[in-house]
Coordinates of C-alpha atoms and ligand atoms in Angstrom, one line a residue:
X110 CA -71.5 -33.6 -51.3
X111 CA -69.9 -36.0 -53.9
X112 CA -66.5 -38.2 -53.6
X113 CA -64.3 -39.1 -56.1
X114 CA -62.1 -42.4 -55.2
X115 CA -59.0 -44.0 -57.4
X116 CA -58.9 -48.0 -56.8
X117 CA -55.8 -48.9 -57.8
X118 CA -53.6 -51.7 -57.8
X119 CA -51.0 -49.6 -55.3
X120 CA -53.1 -46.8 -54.4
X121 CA -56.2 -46.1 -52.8
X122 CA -57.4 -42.6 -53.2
X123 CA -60.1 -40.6 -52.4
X124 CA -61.3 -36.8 -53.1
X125 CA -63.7 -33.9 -51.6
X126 CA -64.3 -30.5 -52.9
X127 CA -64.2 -28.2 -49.7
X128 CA -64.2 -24.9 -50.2
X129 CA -62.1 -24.0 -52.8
X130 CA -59.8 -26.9 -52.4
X131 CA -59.6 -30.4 -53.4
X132 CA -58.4 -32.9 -50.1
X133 CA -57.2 -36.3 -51.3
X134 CA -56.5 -39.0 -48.8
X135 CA -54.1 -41.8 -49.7
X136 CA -53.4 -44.9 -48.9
X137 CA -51.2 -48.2 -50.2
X138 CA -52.9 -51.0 -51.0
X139 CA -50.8 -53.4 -49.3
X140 CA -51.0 -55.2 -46.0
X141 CA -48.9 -57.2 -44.0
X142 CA -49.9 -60.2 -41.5
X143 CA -47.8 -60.8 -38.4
X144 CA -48.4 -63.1 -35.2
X145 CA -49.5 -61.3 -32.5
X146 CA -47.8 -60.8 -29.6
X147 CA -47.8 -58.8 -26.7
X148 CA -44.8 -56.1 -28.3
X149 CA -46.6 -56.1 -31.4
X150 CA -50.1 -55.5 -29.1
X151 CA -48.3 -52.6 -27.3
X152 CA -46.5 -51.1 -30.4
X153 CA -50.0 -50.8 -32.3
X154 CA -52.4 -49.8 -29.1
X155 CA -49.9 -46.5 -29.1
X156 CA -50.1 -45.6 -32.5
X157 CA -52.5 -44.5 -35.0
X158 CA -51.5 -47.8 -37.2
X159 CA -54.5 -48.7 -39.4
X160 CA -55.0 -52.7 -37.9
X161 CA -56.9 -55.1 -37.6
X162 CA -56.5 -58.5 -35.2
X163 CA -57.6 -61.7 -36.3
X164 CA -57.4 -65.0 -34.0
X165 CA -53.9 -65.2 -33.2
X166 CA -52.6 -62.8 -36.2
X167 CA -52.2 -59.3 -36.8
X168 CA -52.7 -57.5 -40.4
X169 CA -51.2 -53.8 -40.6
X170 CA -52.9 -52.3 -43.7
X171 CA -52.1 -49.5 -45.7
X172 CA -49.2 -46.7 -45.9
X173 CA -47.9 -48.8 -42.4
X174 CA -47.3 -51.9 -44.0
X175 CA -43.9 -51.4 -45.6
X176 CA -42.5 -50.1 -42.3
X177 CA -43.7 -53.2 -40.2
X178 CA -42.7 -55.6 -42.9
X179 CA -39.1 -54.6 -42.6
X180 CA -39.7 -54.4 -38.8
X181 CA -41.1 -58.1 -38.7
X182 CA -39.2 -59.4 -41.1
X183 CA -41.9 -60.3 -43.5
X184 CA -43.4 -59.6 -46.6
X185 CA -45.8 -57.4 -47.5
X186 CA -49.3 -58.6 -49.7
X187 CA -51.8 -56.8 -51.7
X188 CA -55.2 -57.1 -51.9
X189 CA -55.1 -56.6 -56.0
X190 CA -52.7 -57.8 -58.7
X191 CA -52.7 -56.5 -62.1
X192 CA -55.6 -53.4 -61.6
X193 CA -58.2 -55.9 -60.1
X194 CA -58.7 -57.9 -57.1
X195 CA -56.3 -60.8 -56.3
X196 CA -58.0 -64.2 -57.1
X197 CA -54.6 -65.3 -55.1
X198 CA -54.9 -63.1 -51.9
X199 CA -57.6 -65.2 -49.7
X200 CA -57.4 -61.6 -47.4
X201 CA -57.9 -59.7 -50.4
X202 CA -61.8 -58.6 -49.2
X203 CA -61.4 -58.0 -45.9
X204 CA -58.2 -55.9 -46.1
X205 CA -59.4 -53.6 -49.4
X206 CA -62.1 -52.9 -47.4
X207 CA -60.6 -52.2 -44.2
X208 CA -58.1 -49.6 -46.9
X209 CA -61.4 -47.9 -48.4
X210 CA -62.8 -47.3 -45.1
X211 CA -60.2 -45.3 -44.0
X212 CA -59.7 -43.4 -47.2
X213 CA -63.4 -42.4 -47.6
X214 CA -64.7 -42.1 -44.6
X215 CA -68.7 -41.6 -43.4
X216 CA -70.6 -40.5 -45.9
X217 CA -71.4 -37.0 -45.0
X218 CA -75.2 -37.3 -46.4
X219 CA -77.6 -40.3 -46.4
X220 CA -76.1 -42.0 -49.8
X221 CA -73.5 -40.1 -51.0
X222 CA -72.6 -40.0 -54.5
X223 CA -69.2 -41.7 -55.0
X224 CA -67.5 -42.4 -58.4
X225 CA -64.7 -44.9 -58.3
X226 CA -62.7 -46.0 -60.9
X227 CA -62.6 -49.3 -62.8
X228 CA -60.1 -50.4 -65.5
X229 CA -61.3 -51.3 -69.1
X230 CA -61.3 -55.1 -69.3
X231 CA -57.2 -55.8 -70.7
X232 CA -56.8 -57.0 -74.4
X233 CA -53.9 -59.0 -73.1
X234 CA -55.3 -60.9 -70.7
X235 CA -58.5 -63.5 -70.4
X236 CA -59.7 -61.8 -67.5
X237 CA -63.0 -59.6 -66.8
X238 CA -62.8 -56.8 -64.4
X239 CA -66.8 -57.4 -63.6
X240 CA -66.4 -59.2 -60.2
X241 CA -63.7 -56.7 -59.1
X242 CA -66.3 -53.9 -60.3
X243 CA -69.2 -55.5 -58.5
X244 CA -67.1 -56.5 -55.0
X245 CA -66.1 -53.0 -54.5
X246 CA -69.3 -51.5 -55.6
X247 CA -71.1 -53.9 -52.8
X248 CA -68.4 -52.8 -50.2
X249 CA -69.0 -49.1 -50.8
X250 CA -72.6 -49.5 -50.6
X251 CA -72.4 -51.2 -47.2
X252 CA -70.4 -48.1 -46.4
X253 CA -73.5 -45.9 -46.9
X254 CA -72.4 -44.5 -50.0
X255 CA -74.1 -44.5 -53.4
X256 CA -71.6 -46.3 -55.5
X257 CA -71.0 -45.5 -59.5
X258 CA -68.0 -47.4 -61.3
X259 CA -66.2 -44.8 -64.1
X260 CA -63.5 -46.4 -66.1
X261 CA -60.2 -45.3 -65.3
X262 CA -59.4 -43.6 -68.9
X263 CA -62.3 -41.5 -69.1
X264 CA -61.5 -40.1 -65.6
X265 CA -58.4 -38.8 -66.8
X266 CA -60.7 -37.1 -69.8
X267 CA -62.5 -35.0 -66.9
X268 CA -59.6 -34.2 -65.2
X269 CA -57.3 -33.2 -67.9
X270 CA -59.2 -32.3 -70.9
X271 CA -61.9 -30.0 -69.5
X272 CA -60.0 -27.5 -71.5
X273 CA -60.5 -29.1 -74.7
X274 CA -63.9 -29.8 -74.8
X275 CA -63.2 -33.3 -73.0
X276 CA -61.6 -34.5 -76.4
X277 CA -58.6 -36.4 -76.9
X278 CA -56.6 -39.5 -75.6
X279 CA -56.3 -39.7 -71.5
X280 CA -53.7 -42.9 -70.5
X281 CA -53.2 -43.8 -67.2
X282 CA -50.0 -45.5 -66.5
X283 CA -50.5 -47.1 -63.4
X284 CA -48.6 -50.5 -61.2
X285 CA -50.4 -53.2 -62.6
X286 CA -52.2 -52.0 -65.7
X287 CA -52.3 -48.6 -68.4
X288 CA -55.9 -47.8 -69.1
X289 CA -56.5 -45.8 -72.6
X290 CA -59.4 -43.9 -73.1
X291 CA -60.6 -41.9 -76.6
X292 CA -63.1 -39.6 -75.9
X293 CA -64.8 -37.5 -78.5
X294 CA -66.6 -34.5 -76.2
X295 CA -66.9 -36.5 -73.4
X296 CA -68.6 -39.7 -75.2
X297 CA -65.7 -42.4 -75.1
X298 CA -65.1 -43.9 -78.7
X299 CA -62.5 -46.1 -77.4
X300 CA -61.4 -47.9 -74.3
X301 CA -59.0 -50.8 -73.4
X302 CA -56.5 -51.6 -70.8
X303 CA -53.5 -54.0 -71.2
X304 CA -52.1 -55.8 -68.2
X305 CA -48.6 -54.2 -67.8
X306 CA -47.5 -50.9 -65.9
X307 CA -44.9 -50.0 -63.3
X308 CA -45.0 -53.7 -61.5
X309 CA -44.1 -55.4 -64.7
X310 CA -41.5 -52.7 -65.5
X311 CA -40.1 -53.7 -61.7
X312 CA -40.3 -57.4 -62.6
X313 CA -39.0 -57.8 -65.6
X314 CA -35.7 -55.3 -64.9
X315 CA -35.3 -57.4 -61.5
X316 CA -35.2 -60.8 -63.8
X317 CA -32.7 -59.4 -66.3
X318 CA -30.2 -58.1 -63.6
X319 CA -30.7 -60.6 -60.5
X320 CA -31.9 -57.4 -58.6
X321 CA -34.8 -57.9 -55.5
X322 CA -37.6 -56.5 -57.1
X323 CA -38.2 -53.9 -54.1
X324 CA -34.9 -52.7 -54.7
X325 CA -35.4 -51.9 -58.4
X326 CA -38.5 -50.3 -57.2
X327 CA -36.9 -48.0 -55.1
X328 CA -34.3 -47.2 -57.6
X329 CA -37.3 -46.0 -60.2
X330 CA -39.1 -44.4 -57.9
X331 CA -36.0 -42.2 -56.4
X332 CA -34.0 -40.4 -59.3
X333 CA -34.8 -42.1 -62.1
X334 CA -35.1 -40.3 -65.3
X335 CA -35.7 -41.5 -69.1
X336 CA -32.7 -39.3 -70.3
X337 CA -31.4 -41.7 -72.7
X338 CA -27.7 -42.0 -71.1
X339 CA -27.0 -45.6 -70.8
X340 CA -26.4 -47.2 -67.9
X341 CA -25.6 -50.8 -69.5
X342 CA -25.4 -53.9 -67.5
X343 CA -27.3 -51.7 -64.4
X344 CA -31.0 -51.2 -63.0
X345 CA -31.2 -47.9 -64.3
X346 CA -30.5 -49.4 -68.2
X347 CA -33.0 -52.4 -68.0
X348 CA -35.4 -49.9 -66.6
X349 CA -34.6 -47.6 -69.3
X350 CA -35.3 -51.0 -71.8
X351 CA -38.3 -51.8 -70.4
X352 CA -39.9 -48.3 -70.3
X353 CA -39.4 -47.9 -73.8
X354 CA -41.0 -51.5 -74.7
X355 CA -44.0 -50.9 -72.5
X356 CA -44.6 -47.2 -74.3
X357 CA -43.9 -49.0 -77.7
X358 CA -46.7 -51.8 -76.4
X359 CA -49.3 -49.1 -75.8
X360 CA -48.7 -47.3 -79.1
X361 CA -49.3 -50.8 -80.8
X362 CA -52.3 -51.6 -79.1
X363 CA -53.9 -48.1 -79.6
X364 CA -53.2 -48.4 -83.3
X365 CA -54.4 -52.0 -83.5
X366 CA -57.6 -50.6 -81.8
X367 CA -58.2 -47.4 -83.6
X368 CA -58.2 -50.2 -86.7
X369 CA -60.3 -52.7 -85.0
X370 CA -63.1 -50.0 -83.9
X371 CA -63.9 -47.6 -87.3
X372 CA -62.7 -44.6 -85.3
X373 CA -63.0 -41.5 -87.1
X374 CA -59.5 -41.2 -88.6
X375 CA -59.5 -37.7 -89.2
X376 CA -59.3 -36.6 -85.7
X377 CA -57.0 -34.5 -84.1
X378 CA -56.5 -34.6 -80.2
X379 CA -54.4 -34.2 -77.6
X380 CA -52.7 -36.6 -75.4
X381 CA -52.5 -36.5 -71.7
X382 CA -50.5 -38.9 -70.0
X383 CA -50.9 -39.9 -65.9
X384 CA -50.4 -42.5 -63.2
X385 CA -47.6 -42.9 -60.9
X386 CA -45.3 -45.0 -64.1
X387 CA -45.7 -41.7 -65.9
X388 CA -43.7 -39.9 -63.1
X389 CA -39.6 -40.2 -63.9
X390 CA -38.9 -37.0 -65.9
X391 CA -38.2 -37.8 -69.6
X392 CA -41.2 -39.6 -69.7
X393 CA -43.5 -37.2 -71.8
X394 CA -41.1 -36.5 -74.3
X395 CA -40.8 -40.3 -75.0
X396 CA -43.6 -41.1 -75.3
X397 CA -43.9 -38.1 -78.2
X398 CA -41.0 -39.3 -79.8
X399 CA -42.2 -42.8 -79.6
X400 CA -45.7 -42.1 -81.1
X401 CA -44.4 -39.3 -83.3
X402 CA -42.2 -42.5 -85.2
X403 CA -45.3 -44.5 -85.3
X404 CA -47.8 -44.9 -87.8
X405 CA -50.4 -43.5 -85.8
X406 CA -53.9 -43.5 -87.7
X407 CA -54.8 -39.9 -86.5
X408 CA -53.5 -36.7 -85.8
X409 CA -52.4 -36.0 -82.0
X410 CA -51.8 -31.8 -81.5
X411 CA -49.6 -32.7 -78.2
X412 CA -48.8 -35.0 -75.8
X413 CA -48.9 -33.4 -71.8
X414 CA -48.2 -34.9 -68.5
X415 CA -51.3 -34.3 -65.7
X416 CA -49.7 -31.6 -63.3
X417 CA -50.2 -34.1 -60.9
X418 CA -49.9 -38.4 -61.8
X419 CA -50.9 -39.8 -59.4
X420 CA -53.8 -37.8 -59.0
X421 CA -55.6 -37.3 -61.8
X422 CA -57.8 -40.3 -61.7
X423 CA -59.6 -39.3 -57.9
X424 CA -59.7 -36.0 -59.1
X425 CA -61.9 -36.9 -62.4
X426 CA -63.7 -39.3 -60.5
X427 CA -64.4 -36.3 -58.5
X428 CA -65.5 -34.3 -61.7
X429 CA -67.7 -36.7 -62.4
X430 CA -69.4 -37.4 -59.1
X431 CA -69.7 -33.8 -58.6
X432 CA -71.9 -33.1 -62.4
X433 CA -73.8 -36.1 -62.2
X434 CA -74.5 -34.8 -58.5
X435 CA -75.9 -31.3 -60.1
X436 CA -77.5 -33.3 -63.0
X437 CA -79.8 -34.8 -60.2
X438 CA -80.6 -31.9 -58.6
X439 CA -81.7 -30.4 -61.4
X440 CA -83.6 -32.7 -62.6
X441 CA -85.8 -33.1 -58.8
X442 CA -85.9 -29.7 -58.8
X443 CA -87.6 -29.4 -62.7
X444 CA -89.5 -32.0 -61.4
X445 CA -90.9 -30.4 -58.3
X446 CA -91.5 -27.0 -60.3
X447 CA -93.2 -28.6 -63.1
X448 CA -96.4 -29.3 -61.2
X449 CA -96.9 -25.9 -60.4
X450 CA -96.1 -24.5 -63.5
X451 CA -98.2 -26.6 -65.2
X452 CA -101.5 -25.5 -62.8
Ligands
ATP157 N1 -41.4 -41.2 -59.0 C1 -41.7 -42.3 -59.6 N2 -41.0 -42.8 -60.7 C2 -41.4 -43.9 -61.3 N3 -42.4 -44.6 -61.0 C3 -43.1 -44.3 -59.9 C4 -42.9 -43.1 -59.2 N4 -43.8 -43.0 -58.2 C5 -44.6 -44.0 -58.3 N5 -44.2 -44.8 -59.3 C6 -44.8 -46.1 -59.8 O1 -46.2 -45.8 -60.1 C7 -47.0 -47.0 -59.9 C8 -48.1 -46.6 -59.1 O2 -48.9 -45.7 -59.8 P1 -50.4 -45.4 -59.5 O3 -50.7 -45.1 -58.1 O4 -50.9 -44.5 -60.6 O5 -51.0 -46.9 -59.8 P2 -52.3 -47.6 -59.4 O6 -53.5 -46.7 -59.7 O7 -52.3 -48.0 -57.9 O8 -52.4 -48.9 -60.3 P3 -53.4 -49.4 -61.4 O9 -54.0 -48.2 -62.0 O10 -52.5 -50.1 -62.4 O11 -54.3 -50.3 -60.7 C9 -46.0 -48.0 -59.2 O12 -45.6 -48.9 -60.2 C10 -44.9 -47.1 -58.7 O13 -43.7 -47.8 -58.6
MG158 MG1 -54.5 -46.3 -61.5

């Protein structure tokens, strides 16, 4: 057995072939702290709630959070901030782990392969996604598993583009980042992340129209659609604005790095786009039109949205896991034959 897991700056998700099916568990990456108390002791020893107790605190981790936040009156927190761990979240540690526990469970064989995605280190900002790589890979090797960091572009590749020879341009539009990944049959040629994706969307729209930022995040996430009606003054226009700037910000930063890296420039591929950002219908047609007027150094045959955003990155991770899985088998088996052969 093999696991796929998504570490992402929302969502933690993990994946397992059984059978014929694919199961994903799912959790937010978010936690909330409140005092403890003997209603808060008795509300949690009833329920299922993912908690842990701490001295004379509580912290409610995961899908929970939101709903004892608004209960308690206080905020929720998350262990990372813009696709890596939070260098201003002194819980951060303690609570992603407590998260990945749940979401991956025991290993079901002595060191289990599991392949969990990374971002690219961002263009845009002076920070290296190493330490964030390393920490979780400790924590999922005191978990029993076998731990192997995937970037987060190229696991879009194996879940989207096994179809086309594992060529093309896979972009994950997450909350706090949008990995890009090139891949030429299945070698990456190019990958970057910039530091932007749904939570700077969220911001910025709540700035321009003195909106909570929860709100506008609730607005997006409910009907939203990039249909081009205007809805000036309102949430729904500045999150109209801001979409089209952050799909304009990627386009220029693919371009500017197609240029800076001597990719082939006769290529043509096709694009998939994923993540939970890429969700509000109107999206893929957008982003077409968007890179369609851009001066785009090579050809692109079609731009597609994964079937399912927020997804696609366990399930490549999974893709992964599961060949470099039968690529060791293979090769232990070759090597146990070989003796023999050889006699
Ligand atoms: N229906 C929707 N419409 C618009 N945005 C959505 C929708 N559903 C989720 N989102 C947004 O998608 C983002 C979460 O997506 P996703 O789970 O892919 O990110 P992540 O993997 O946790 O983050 P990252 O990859 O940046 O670390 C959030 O910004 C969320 O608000
Ligand atoms: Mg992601």
């Amino acid at each position: 057995m093999a696991q796929g897991l998504d570490v992402g700056t929302m969502n933690i998700l993990s994946s397992r072939q059984e059978g014929d099916e694919t199961v994903f568990v799912q959790q937010r990456n978010s936690f909330v702290e409140i005092d403890y108390s003997d209603m808060a002791d008795q509300m949690l020893s009833r329920s299922d709630v993912l908690h842990i107790r701490k001295d004379d605190k509580v912290y409610i981790v995961g899908d929970d959070a939101l709903n004892f936040a608004n209960i308690f009156n206080e905020e929720t927190r998350r262990p990372m901030q813009a696709g890596i761990l939070s260098s201003d979240e002194k819980s951060a540690i303690p609570m992603i782990k407590l998260i990945t526990e749940q979401v991956v469970g025991q290993p079901q064989s002595p060191e289990e392969l599991l392949f969990f995605s990374v971002p690219a280190d961002p263009i845009d900002e002076d920070v290296s996604t190493l330490y964030h790589q390393k920490t979780i890979e400790s924590l999922l090797g005191s978990m029993g598993y076998q731990p192997e960091p995937i970037n987060e572009g190229m696991a879009v590749i194996y879940s989207e583009l096994a179809d086309h020879n594992f060529t093309g341009l896979g972009i994950s539009f997450g909350a706090g980042m949008t990995n890009v990944c090139l891949s030429y049959y299945a070698v990456p040629v190019m990958k970057f992340s910039i530091a932007r994706g749904g939570d700077w969307i969220d911001e910025k729209s709540a700035q321009a129209t003195g909106t909570p930022v929860d709100k506008v995040t609730s607005v997006k996430e409910d009907d939203f659609a990039l249909d081009f009606e205007t809805d000036v003054g309102g949430v729904e226009g500045a999150l109209s604005i801001y979409y089209d700037n952050l799909l304009d910000y990627v386009i220029q930063n693919v371009i500017k790095e197609v240029d800076d890296e001597d990719v082939e420039e006769d290529l043509d591929v096709p694009v998939v786009v994923t993540g939970g950002t890429a969700s509000p219908d109107g999206f893929e047609e957008l982003f077409a039109e968007r890179l369609n007027e851009a001066n785009v150094p090579f050809s692109i045959s079609g731009v597609r949205r994964a079937e399912n955003p927020m997804y696609s990155v366990a399930q490549g991770a999974l893709v992964a896991a599961r060949s470099e899985e039968q690529r060791a088998m293979a090769e232990r088996q070759s090597g146990e034959t070989t003796p023999e052969a050889s006699e």
